PDB file of C-alpha atoms in Angstrom:
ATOM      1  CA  UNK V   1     129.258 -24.830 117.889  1.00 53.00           C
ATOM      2  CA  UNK V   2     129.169 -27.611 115.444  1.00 67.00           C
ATOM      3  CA  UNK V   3     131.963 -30.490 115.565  1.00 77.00           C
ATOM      4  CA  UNK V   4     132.663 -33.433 113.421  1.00 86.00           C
ATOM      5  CA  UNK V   5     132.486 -36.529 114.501  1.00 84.00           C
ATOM      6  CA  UNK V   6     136.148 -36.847 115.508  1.00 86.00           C
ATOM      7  CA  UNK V   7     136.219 -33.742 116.856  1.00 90.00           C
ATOM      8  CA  UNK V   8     133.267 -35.587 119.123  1.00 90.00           C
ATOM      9  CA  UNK V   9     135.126 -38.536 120.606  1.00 88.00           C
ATOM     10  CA  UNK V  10     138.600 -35.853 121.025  1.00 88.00           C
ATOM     11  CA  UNK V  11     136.123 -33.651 123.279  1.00 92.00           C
ATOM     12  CA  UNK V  12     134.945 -36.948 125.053  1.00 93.00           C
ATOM     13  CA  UNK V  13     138.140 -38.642 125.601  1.00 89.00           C
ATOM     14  CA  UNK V  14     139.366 -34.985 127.478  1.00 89.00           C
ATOM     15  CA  UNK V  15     136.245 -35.532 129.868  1.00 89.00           C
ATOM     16  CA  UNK V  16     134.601 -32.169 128.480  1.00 92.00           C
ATOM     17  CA  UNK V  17     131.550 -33.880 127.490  1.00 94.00           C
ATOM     18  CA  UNK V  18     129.571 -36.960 129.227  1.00 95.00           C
ATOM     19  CA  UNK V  19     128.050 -38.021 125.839  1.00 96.00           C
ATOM     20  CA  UNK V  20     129.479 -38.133 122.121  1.00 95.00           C
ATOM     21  CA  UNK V  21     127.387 -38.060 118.882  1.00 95.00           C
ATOM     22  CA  UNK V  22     129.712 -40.448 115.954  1.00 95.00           C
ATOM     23  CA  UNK V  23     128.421 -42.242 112.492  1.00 95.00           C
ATOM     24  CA  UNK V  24     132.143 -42.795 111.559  1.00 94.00           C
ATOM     25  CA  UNK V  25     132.174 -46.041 109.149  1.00 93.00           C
ATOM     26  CA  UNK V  26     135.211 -48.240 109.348  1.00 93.00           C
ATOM     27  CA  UNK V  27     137.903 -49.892 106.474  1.00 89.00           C
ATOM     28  CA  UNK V  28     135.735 -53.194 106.618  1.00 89.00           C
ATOM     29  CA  UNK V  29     132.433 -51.216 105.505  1.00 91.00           C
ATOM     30  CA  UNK V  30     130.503 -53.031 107.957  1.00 88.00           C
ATOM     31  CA  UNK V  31     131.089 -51.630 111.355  1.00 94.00           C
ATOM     32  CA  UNK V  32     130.885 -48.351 112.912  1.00 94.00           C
ATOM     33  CA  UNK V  33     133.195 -46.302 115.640  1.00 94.00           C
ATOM     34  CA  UNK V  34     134.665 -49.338 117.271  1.00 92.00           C
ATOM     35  CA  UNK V  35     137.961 -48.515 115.568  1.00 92.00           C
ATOM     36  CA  UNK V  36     137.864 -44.860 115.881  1.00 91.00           C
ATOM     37  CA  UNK V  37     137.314 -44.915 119.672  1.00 91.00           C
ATOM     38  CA  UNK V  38     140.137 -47.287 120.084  1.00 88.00           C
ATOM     39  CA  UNK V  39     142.479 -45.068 118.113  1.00 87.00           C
ATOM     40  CA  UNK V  40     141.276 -42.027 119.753  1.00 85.00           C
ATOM     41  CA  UNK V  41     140.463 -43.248 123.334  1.00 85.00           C
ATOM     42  CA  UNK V  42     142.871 -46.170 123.451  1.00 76.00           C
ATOM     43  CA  UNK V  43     141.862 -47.812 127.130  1.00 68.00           C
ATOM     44  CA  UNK V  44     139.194 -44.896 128.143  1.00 79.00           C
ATOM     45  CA  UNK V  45     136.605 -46.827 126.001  1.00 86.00           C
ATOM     46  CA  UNK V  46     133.039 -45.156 126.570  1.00 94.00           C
ATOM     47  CA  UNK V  47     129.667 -47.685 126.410  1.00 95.00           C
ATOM     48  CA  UNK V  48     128.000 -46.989 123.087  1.00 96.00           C
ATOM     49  CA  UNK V  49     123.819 -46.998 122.679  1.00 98.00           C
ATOM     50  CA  UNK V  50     122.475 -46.843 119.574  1.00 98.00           C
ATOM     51  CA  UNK V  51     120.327 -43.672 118.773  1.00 97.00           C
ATOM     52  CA  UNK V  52     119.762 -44.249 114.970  1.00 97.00           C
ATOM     53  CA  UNK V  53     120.200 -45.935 111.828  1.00 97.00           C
ATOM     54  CA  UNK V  54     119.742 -43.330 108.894  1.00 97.00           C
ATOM     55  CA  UNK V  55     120.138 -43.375 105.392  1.00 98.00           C
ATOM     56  CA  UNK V  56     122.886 -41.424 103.713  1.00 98.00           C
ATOM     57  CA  UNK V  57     123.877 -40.734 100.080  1.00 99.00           C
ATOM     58  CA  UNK V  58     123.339 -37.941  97.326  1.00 99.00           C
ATOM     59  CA  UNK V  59     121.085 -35.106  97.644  1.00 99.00           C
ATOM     60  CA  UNK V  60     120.695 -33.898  94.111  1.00 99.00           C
ATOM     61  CA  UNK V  61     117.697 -31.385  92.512  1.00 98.00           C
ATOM     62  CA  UNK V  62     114.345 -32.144  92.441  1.00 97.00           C
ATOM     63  CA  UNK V  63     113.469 -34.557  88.799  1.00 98.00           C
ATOM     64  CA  UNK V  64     117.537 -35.254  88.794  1.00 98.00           C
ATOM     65  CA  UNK V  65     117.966 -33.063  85.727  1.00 97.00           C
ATOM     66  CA  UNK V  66     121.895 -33.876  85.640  1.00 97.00           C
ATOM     67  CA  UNK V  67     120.703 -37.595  85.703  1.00 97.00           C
ATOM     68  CA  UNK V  68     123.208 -38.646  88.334  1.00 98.00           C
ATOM     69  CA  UNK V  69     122.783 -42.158  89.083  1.00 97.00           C
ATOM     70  CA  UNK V  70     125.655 -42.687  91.477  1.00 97.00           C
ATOM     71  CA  UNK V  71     129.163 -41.146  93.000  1.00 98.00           C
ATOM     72  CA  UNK V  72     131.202 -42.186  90.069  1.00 98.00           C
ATOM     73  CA  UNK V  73     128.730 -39.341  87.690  1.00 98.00           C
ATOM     74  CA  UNK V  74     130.010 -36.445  90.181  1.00 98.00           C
ATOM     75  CA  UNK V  75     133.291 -36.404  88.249  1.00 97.00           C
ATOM     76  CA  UNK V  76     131.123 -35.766  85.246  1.00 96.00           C
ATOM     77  CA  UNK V  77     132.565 -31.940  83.259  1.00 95.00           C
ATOM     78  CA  UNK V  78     130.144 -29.046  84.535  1.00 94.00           C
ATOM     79  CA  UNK V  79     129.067 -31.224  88.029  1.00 98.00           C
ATOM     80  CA  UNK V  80     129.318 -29.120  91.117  1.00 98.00           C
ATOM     81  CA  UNK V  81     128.887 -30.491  94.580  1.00 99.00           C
ATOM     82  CA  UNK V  82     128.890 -29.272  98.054  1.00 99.00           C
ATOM     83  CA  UNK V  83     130.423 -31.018 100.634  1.00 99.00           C
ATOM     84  CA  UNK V  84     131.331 -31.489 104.166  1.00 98.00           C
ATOM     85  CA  UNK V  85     134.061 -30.680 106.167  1.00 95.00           C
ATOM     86  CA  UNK V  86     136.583 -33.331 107.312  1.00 94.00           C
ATOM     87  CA  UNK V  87     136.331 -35.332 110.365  1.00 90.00           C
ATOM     88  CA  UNK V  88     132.424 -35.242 109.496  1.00 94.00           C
ATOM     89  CA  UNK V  89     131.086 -39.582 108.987  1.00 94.00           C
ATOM     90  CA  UNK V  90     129.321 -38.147 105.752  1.00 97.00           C
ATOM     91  CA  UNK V  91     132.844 -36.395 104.342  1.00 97.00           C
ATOM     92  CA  UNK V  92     134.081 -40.074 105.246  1.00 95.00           C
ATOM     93  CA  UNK V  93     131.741 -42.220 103.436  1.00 97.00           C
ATOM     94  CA  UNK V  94     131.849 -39.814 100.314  1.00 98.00           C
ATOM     95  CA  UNK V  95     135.707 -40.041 100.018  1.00 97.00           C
ATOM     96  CA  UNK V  96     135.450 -43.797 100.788  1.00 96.00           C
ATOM     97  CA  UNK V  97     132.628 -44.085  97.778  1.00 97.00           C
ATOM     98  CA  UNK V  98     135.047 -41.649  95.562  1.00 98.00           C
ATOM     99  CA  UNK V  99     138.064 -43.989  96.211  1.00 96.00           C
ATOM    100  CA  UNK V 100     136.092 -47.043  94.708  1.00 96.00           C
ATOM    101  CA  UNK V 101     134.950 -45.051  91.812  1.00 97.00           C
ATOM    102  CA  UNK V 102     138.616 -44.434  91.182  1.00 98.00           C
ATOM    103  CA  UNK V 103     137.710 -40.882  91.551  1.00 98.00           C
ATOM    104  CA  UNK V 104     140.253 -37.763  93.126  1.00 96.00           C
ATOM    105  CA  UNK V 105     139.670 -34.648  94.670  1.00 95.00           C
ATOM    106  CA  UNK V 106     140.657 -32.837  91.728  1.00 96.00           C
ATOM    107  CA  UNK V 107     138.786 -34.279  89.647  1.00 97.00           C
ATOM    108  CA  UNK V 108     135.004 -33.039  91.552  1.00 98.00           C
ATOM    109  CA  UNK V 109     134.236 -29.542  91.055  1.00 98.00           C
ATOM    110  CA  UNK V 110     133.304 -28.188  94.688  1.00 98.00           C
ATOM    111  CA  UNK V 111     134.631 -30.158  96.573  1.00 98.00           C
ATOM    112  CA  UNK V 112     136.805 -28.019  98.289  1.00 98.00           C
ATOM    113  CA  UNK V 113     133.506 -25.936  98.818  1.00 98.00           C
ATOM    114  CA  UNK V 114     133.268 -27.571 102.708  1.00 98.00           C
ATOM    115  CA  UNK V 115     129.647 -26.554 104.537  1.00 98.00           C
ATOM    116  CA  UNK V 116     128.994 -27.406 108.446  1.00 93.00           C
ATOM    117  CA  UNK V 117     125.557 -29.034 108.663  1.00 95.00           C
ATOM    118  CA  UNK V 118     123.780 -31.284 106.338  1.00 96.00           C
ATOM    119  CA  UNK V 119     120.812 -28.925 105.854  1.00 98.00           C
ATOM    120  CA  UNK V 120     123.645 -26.188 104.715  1.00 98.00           C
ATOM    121  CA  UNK V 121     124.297 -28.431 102.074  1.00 99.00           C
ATOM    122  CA  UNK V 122     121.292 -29.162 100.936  1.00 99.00           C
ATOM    123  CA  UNK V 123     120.384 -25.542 100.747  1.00 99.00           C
ATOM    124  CA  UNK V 124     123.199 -24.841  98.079  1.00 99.00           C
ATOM    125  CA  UNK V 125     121.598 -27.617  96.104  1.00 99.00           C
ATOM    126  CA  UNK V 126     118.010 -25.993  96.349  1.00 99.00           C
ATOM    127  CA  UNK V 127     119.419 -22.432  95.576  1.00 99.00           C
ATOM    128  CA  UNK V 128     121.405 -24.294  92.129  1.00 98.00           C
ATOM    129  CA  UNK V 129     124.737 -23.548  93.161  1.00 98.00           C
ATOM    130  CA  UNK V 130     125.505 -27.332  93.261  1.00 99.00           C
ATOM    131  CA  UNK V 131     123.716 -30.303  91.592  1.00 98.00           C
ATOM    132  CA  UNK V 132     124.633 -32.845  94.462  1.00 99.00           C
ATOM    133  CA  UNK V 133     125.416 -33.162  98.050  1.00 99.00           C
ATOM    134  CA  UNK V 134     126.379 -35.865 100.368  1.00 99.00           C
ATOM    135  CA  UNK V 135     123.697 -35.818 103.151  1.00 98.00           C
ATOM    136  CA  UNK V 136     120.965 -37.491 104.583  1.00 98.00           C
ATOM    137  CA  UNK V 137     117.406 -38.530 103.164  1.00 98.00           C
ATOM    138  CA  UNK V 138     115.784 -36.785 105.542  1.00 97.00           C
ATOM    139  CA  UNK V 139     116.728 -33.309 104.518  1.00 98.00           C
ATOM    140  CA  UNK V 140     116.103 -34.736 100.915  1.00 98.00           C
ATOM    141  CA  UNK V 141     112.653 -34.780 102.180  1.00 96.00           C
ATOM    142  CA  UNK V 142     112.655 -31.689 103.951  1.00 96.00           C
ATOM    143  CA  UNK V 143     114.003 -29.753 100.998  1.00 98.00           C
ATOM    144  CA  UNK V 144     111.977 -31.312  98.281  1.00 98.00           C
ATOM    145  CA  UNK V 145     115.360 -32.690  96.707  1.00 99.00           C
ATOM    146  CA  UNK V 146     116.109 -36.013  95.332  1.00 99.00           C
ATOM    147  CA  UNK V 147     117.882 -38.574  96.419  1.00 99.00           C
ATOM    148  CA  UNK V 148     120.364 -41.468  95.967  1.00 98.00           C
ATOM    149  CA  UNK V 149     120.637 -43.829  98.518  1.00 98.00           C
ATOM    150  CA  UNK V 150     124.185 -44.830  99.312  1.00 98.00           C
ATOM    151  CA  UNK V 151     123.811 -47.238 102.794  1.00 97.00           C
ATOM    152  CA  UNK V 152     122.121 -47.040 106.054  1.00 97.00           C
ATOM    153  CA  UNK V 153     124.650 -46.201 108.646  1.00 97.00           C
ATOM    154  CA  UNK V 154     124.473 -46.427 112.027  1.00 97.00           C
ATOM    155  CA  UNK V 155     124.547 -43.988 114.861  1.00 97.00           C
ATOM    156  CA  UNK V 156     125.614 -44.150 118.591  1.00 97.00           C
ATOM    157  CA  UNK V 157     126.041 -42.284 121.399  1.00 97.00           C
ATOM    158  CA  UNK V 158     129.401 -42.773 122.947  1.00 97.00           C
ATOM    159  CA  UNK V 159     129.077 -42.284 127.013  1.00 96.00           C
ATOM    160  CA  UNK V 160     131.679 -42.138 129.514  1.00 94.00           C
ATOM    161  CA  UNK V 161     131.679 -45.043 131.383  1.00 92.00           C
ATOM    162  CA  UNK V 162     132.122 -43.390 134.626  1.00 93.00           C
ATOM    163  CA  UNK V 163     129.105 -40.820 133.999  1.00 94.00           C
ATOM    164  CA  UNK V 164     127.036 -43.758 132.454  1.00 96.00           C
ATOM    165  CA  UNK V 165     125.078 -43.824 135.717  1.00 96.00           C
ATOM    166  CA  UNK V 166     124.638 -40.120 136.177  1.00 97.00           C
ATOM    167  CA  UNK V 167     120.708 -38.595 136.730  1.00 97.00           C
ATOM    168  CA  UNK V 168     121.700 -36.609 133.835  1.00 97.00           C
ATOM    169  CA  UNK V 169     123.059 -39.225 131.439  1.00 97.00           C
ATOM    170  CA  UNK V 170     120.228 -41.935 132.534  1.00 98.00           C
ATOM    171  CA  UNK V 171     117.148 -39.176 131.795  1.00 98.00           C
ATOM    172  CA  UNK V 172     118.442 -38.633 128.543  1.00 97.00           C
ATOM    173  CA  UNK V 173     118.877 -42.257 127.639  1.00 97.00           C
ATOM    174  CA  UNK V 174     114.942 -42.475 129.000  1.00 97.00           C
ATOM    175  CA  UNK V 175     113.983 -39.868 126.500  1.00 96.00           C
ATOM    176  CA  UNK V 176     114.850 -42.285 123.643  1.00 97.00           C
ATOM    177  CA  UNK V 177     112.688 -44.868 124.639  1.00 96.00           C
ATOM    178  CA  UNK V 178     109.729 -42.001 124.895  1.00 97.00           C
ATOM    179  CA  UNK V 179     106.350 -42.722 122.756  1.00 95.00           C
ATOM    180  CA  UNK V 180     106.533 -39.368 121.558  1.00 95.00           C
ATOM    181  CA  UNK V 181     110.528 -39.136 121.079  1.00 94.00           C
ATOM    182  CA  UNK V 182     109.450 -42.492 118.107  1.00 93.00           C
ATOM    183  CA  UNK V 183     106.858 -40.767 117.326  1.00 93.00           C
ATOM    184  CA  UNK V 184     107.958 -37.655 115.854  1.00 91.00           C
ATOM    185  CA  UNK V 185     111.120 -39.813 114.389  1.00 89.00           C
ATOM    186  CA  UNK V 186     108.878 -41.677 112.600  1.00 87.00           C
ATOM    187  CA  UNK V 187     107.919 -38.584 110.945  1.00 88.00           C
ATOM    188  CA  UNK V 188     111.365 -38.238 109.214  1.00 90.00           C
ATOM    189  CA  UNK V 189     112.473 -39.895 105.639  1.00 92.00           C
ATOM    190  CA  UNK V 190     115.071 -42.116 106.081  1.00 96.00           C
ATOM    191  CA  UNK V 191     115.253 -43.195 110.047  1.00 96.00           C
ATOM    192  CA  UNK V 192     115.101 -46.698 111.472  1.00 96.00           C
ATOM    193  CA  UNK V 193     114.954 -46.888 115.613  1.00 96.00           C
ATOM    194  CA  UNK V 194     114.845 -50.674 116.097  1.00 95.00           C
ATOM    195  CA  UNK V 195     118.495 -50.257 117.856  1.00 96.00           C
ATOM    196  CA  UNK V 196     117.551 -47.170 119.522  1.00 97.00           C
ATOM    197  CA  UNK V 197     118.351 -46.793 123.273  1.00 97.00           C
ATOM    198  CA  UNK V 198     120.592 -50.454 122.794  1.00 97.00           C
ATOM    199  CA  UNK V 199     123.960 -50.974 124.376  1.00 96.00           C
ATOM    200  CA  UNK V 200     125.900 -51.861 120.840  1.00 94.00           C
ATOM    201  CA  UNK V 201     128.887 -54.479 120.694  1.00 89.00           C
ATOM    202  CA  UNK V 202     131.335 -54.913 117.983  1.00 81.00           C
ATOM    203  CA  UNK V 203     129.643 -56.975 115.132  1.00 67.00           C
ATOM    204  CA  UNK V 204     125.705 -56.725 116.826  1.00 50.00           C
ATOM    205  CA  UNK V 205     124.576 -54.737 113.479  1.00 47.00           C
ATOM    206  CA  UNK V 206     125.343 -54.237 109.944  1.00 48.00           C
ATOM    207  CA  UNK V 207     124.165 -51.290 108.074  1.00 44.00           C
ATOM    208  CA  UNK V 208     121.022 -52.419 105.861  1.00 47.00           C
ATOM    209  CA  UNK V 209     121.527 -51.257 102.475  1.00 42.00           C
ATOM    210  CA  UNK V 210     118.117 -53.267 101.400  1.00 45.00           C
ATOM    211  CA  UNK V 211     115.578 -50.879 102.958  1.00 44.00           C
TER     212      UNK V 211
END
């Protein structure tokens, strides 16, 4: 089963998880999760290790033939898109980047068309049954697709802080300090690991939109 992000920190604040996946950007643009796990976990606040930063924006098809140049164009007449569900970081940061375009929901053709993973997305934009998707530059690469960089976001693992010591928890935290675990990331378009396997803190990192 596949759950958003939110849906993520719900399962970890009911103890039916020891670690959460989240990319969920905040108001101020610059942090991640902080206010999220506040909100949702109020004083059950998990330690959070970085496991990524990854570059999200448009997928679009291969030479750009709609010539899309950012989120404002997908209100253009005739632009489909396919998009994530709610709850999901990328469905976040696309209806954050559509509120400063001055854009509504109404007004983007598809985007009630809501797909669970971004490589499901990106497969309606290879098959031409939407010219753009919000997802990640790796499946860009994957896919053969274009892409338009939005901002590097960063990811964490959220762990309970009374598992943080399990076997468990500590040989998967191991893994992402593993020659071959970089290796094999460093393989993918569009993934930095200099925070990987880091304990993060409010205000450590801000998402690099220069690289």
């Amino acid at each position: 089963m596949i759950l958003s992000a939110k849906c993520r920190l719900k399962t970890l604040g009911r103890g039916l998880c020891h670690i959460a996946s989240s990319h969920l950007l905040q108001e101020d643009e610059e942090e991640y999760n902080f206010d999220f796990v506040f909100k949702e976990l109020k004083g059950n606040s998990p330690a959070l290790v970085n496991f990524c930063r990854r570059e999200q924006g448009l997928l679009v098809t291969q030479g750009n033939p709609k010539k899309i140049q950012s989120v404002s164009d997908l209100g253009q007449p005739g632009m489909r898109i396919a998009n994530r569900p709610p709850g999901t970081g990328t469905r976040l940061l696309l209806d954050l980047e559509l509120k400063k375009a001055g854009l509504k929901e109404t007004q983007i053709k598809g985007y009630e068309r809501e797909f669970r993973g971004h490589l499901d997305v990106g497969l309606e934009v290879l098959a031409g049954r939407a010219d753009a998707a919000p997802g990640i530059k790796a499946v860009a690469g994957l896919l053969g697709l274009d892409f338009i960089s939005l901002r590097w976001e960063r990811y964490d693992f959220l762990i309970s802080r009374d598992r943080f010591f399990e076997r468990g928890v500590q040989l998967f935290l191991g893994l992402l300090h593993e020659s071959q675990f970089r290796e094999l990331a460093r393989g993918l378009k569009g993934y930095d690991l200099d925070l990987c396997g880091k304990m993060v803190f409010p205000q450590q990192s801000k998402p690099n939109t220069e690289e």
